[in-house]
PDB file of C-alpha atoms in Angstrom:
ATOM      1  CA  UNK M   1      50.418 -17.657 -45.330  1.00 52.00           C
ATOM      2  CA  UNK M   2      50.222 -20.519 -47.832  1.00 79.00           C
ATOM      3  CA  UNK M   3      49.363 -18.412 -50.637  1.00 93.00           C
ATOM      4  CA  UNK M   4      49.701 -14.747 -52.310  1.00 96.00           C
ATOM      5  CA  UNK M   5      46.258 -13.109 -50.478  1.00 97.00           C
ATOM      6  CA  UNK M   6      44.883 -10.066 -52.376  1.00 98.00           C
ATOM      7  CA  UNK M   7      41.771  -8.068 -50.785  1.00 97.00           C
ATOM      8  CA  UNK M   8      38.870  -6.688 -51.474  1.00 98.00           C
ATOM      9  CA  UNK M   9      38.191  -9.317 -53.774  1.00 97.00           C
ATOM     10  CA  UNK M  10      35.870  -7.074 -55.602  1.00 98.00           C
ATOM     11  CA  UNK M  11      36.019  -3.277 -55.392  1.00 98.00           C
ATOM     12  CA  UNK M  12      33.163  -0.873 -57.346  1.00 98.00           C
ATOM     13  CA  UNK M  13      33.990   2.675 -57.233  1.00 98.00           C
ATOM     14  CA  UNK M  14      32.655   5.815 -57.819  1.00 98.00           C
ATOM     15  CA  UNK M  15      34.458   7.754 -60.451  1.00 98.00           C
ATOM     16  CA  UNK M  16      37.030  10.298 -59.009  1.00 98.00           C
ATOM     17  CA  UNK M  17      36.852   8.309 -55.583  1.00 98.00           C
ATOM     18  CA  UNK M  18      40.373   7.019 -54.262  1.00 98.00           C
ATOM     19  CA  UNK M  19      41.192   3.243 -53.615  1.00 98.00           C
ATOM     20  CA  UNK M  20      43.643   1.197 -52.221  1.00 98.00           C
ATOM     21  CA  UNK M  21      44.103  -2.664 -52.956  1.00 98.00           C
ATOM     22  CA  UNK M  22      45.986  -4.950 -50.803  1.00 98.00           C
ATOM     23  CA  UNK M  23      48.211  -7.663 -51.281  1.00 98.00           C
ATOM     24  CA  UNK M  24      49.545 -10.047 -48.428  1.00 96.00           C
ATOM     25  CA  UNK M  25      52.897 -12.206 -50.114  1.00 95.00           C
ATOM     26  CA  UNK M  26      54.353 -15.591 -49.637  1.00 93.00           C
ATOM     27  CA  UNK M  27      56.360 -15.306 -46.444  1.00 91.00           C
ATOM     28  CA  UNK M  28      59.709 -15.039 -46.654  1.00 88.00           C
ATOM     29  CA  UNK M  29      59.219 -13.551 -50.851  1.00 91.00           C
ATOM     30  CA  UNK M  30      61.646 -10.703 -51.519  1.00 90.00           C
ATOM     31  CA  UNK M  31      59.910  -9.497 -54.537  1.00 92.00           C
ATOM     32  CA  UNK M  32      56.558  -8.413 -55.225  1.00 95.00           C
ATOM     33  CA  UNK M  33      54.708  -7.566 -58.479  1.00 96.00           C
ATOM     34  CA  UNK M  34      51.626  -5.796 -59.073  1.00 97.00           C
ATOM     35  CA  UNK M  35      50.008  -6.345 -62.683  1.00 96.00           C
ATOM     36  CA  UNK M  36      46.933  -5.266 -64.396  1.00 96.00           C
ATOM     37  CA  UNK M  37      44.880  -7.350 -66.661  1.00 96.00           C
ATOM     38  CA  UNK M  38      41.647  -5.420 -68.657  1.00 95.00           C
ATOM     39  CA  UNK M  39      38.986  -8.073 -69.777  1.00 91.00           C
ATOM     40  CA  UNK M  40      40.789 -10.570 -72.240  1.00 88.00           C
ATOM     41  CA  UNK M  41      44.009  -8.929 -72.263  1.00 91.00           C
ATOM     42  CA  UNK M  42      47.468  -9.767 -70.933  1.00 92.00           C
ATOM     43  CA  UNK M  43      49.431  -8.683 -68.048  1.00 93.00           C
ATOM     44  CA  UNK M  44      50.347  -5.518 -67.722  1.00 93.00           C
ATOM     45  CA  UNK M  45      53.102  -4.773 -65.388  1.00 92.00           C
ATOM     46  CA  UNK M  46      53.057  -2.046 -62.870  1.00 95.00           C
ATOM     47  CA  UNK M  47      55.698  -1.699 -59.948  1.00 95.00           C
ATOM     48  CA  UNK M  48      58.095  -4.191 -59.156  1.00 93.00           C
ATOM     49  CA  UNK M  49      59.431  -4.437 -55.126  1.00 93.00           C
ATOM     50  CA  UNK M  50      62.756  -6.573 -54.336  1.00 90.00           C
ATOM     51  CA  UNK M  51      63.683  -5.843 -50.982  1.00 86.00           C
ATOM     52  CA  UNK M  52      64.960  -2.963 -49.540  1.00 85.00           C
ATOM     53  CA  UNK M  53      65.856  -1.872 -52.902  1.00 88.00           C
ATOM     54  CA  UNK M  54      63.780   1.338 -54.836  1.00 90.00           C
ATOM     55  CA  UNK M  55      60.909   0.258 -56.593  1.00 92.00           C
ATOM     56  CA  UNK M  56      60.816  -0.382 -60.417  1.00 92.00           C
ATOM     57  CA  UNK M  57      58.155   2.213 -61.169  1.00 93.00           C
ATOM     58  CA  UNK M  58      58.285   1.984 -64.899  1.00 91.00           C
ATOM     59  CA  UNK M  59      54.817   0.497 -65.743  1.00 92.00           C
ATOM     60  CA  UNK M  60      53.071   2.704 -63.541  1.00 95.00           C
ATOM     61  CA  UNK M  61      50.322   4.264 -66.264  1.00 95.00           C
ATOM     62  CA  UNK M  62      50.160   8.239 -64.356  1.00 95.00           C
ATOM     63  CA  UNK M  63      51.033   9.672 -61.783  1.00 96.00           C
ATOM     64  CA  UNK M  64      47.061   8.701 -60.028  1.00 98.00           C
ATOM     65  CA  UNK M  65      48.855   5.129 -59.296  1.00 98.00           C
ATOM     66  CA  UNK M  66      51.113   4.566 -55.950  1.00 97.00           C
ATOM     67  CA  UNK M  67      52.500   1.935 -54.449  1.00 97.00           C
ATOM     68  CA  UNK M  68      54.226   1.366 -51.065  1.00 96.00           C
ATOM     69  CA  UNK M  69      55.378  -2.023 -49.669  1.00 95.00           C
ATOM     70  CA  UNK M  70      57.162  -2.069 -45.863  1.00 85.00           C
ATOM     71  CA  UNK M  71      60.063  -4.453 -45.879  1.00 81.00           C
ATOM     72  CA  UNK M  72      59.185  -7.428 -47.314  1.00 81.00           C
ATOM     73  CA  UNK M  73      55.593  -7.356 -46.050  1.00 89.00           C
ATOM     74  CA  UNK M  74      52.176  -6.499 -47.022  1.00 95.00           C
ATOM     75  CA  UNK M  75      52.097  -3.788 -50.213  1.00 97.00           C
ATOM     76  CA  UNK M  76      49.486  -1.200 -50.655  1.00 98.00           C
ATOM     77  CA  UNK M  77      48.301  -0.369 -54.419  1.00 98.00           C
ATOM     78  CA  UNK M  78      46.666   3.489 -54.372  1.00 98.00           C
ATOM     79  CA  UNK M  79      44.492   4.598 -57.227  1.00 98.00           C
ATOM     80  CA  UNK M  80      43.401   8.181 -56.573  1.00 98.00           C
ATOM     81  CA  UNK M  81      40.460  10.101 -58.454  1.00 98.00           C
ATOM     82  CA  UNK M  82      39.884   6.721 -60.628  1.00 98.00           C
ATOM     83  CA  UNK M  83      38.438   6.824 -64.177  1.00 97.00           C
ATOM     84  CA  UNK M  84      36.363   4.285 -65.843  1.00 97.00           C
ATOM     85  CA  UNK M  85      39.169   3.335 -67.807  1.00 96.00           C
ATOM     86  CA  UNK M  86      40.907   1.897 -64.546  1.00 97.00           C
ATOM     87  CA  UNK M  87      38.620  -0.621 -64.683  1.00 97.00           C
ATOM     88  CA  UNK M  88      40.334  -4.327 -64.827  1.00 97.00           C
ATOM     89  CA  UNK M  89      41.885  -6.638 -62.357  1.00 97.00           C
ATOM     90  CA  UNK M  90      44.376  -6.142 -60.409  1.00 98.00           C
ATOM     91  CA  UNK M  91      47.083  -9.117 -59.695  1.00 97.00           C
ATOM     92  CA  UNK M  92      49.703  -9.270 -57.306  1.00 97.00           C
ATOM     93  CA  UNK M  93      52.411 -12.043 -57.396  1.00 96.00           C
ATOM     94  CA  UNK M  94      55.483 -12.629 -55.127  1.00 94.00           C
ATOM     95  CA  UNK M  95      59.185 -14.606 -55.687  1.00 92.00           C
ATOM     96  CA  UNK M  96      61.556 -15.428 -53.613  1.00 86.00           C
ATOM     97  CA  UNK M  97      65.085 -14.418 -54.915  1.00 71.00           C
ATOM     98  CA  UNK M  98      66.946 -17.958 -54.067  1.00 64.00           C
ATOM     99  CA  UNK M  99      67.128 -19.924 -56.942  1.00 63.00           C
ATOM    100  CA  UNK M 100      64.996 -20.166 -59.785  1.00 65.00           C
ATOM    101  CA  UNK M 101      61.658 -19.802 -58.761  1.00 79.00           C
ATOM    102  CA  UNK M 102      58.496 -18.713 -60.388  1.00 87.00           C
ATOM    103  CA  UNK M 103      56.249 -15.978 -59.245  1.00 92.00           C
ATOM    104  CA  UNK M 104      52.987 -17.103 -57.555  1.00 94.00           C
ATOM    105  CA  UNK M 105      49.801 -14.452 -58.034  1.00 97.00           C
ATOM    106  CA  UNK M 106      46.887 -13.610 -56.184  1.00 97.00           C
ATOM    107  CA  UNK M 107      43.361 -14.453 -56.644  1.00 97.00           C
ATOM    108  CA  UNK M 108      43.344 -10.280 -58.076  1.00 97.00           C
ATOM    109  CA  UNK M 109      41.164  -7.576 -57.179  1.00 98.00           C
ATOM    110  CA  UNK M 110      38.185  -6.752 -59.556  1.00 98.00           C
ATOM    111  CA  UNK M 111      38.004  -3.108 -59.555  1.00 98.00           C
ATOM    112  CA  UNK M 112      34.911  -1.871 -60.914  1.00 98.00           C
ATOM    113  CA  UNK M 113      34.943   2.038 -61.854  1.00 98.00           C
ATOM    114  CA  UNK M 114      31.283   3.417 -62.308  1.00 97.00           C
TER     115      UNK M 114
ATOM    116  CA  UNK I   1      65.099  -4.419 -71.095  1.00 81.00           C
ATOM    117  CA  UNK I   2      64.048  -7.808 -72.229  1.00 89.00           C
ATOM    118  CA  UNK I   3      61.210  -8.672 -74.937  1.00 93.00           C
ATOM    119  CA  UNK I   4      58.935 -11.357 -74.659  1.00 96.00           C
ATOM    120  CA  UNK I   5      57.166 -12.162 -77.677  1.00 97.00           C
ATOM    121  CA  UNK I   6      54.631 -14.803 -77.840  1.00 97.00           C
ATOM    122  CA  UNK I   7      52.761 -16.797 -80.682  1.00 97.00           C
ATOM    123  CA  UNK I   8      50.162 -17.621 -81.592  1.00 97.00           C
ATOM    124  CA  UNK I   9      47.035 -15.175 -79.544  1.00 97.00           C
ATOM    125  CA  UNK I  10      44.722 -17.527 -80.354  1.00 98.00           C
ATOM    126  CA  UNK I  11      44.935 -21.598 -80.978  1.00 98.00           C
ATOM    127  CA  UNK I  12      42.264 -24.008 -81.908  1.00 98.00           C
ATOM    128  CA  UNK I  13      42.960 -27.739 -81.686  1.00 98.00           C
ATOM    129  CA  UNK I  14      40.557 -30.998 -81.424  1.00 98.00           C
ATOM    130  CA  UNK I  15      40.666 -33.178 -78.030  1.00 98.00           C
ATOM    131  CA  UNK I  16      43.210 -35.382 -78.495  1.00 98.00           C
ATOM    132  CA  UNK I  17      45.541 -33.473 -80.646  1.00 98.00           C
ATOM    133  CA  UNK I  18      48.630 -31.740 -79.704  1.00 98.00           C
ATOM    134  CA  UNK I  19      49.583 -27.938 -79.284  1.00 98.00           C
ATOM    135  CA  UNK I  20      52.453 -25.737 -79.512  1.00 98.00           C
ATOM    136  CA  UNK I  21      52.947 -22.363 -78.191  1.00 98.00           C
ATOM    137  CA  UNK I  22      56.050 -20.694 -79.103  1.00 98.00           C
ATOM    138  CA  UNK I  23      57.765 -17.572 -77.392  1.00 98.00           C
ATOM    139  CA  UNK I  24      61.431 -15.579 -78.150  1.00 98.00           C
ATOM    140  CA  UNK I  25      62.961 -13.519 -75.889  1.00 97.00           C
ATOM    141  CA  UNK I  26      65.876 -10.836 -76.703  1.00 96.00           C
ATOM    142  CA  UNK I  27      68.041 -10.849 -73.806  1.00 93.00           C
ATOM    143  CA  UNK I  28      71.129 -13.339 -73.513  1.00 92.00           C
ATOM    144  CA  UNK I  29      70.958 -12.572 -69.470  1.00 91.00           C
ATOM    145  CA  UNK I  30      67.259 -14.633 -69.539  1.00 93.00           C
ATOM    146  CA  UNK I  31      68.095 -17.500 -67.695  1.00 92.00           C
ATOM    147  CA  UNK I  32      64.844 -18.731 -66.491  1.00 93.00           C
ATOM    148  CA  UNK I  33      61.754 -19.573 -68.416  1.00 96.00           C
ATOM    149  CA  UNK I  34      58.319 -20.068 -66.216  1.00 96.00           C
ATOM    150  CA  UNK I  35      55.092 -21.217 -67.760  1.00 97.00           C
ATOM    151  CA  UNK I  36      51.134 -19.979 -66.516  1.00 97.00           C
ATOM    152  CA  UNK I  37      48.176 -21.237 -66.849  1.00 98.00           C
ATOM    153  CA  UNK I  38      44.893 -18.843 -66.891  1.00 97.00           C
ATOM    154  CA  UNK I  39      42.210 -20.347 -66.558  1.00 96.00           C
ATOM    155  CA  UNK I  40      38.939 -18.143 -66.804  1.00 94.00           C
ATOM    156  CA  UNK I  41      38.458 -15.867 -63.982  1.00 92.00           C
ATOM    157  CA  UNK I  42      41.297 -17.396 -62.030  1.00 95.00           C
ATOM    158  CA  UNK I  43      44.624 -16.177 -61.415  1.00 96.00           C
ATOM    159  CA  UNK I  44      47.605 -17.884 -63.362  1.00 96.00           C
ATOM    160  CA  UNK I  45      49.066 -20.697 -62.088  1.00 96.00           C
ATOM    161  CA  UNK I  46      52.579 -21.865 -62.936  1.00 95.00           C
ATOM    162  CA  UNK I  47      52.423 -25.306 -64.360  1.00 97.00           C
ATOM    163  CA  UNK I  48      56.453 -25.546 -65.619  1.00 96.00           C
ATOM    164  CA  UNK I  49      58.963 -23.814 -65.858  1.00 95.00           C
ATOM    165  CA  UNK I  50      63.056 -24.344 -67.397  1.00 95.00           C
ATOM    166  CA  UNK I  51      66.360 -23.172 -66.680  1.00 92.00           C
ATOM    167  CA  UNK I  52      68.794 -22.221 -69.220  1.00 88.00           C
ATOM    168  CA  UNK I  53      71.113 -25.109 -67.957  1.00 87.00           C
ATOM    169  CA  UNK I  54      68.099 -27.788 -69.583  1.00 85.00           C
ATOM    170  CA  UNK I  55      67.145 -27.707 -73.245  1.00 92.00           C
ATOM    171  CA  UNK I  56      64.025 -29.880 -72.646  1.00 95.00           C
ATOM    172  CA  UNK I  57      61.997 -30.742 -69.571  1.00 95.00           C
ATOM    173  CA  UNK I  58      58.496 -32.787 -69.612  1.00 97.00           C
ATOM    174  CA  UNK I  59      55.557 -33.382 -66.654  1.00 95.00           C
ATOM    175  CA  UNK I  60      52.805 -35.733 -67.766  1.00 96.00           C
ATOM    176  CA  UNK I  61      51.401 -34.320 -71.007  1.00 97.00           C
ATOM    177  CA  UNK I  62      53.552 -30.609 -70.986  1.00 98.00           C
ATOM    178  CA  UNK I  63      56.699 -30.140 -72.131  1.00 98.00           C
ATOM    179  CA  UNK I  64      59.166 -27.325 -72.715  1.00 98.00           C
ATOM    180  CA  UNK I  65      62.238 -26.680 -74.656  1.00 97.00           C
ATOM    181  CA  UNK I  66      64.752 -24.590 -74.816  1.00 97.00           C
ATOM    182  CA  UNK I  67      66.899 -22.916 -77.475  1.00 96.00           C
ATOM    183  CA  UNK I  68      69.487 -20.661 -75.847  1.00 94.00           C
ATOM    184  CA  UNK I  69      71.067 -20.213 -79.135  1.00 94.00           C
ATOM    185  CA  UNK I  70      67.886 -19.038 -81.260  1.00 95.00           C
ATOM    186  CA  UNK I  71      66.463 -17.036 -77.749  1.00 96.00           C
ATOM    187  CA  UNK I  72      63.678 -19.218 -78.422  1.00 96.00           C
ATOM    188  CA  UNK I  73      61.322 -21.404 -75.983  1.00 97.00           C
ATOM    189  CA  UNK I  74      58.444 -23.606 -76.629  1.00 98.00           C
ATOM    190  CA  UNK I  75      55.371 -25.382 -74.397  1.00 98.00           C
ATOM    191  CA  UNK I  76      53.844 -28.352 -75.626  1.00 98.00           C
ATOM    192  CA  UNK I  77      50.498 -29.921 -74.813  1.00 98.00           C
ATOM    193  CA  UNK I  78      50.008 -33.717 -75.946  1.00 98.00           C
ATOM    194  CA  UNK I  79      46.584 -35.747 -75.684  1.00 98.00           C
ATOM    195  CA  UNK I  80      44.489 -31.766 -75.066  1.00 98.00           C
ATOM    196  CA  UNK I  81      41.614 -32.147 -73.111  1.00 97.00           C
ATOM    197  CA  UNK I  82      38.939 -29.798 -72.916  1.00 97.00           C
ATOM    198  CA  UNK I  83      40.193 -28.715 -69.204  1.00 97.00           C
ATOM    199  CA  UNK I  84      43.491 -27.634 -70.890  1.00 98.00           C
ATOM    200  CA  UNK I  85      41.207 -24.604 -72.747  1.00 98.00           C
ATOM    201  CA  UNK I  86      42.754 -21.653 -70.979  1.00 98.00           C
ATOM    202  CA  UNK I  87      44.993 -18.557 -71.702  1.00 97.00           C
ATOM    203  CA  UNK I  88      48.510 -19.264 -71.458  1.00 98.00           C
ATOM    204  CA  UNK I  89      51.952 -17.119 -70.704  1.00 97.00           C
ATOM    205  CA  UNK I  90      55.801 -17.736 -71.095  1.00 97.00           C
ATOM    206  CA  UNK I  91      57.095 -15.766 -69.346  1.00 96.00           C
ATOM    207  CA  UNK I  92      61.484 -14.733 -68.841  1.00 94.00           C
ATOM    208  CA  UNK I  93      63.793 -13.410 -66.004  1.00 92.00           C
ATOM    209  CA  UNK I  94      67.087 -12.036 -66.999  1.00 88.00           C
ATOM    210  CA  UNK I  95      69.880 -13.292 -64.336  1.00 85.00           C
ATOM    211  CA  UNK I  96      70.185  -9.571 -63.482  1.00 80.00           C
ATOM    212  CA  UNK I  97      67.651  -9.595 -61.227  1.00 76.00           C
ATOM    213  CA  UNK I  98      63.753 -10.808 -60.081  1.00 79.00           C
ATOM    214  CA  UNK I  99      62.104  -9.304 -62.751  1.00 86.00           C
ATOM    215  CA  UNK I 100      59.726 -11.028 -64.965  1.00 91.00           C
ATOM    216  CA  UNK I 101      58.471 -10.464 -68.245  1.00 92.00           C
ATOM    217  CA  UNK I 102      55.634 -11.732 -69.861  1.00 94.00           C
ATOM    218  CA  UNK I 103      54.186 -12.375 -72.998  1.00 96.00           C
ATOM    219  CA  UNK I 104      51.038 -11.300 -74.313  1.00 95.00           C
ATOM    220  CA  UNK I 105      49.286 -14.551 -74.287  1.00 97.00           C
ATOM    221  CA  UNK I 106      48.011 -17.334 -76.318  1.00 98.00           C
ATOM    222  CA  UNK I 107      44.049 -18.768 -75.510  1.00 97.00           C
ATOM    223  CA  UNK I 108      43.995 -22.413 -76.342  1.00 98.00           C
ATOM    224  CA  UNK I 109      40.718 -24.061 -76.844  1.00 98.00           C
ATOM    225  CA  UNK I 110      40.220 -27.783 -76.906  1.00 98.00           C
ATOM    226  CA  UNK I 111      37.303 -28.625 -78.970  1.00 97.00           C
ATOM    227  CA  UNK I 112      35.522 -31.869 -77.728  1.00 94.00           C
TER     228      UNK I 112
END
């Protein structure tokens, strides 16, 4: 597609309910980022996908967050039993790895925990 | 790993006046140097970005330079309007890989 596409758009939850947020890259992007920004904060990397290679897990807060990306395709962001203080929005962004190139986000997903 | 630092958070300047956000990173391997743009409730948006080959590069009324020596990069806003109010990030990637690593953010406002 033309641009990163994240959906839903807008997600409220129940607490303790499971989600899963979407994120459709730039075609032909190696890498893919998922971030999460709380109200008037920063970005706050999560996982980090380049290709075939094992994800960069580091920023992943516990072990209630997942991700899973196929190839170099759609990615899948899992949030099981969420709390309140999961709350924020989610971004994804993609790069390609030829040249220097910036990484392009998504519109986010505002996930509401209530 | 690499460390973005970014300064000021916050940044007050009257339309018409210019503004300076400054970042340092910590790893030599950095070797490319994006600018965003956050507007309220959207999703940054890259508006320029430097490689470590350049040590200044301008579009319209933003610039950014480069200090490979000092680790040190800089964007610069002449003329501000009130549509440049907005959150901004610098942002580095170490030639080691796709990484990128942000910094925590500067909100600009351009009083009118």
């Amino acid at each position: 597609g033309a641009g990163v596409s994240q959906s839903p758009s807008n997600k409220v939850t129940e607490k303790g309910k499971d989600v899963e947020l979407r994120c459709d890259p730039i075609s032909g992007h190696t890498a893919l980022y998922w971030y999460r920004q709380r109200l008037g904060q920063g970005l706050e990397f999560l996982i980090y996908f380049q290709g075939n290679s094992a994800p960069d897990k580091s920023g992943l807060p516990s072990d209630r967050f997942s991700a899973e990306r196929t190839g170099e395709s759609v990615s899948t962001l899992t949030i099981q039993r969420t709390q309140q203080e999961d709350s924020a929005v989610y971004l994804c962004a993609s790069s390609s790895n030829r040249g220097a190139v910036g990484a392009f986000f998504g519109q986010g997903t505002r996930l509401t925990v209530v | 790993g690499e460390n973005v630092e970014q300064h000021p958070s916050t940044l007050s300047v009257q339309e018409g006046d210019s503004a300076v956000i400054k970042c340092t990173y910590s790893d030599s391997a950095s070797n490319y140097f994006p600018w965003y743009k956050q507007e309220l409730g959207k999703r940054p948006q890259l508006i320029i970005d430097i490689r470590s080959n350049v040590g200044e590069k301008k579009d319209q009324r933003i610039a950014v330079t480069l200090n490979k020596t000092a680790k040190h990069f800089s964007l610069h806003i002449t003329e501000t309007q009130p549509e440049d109010s907005a959150v901004y990030f610098c942002a580095a990637r170490p030639n080691t890989g796709n990484q990128f690593y942000f910094g925590t953010g500067t909100s600009l406002t351009v009083i009118p």
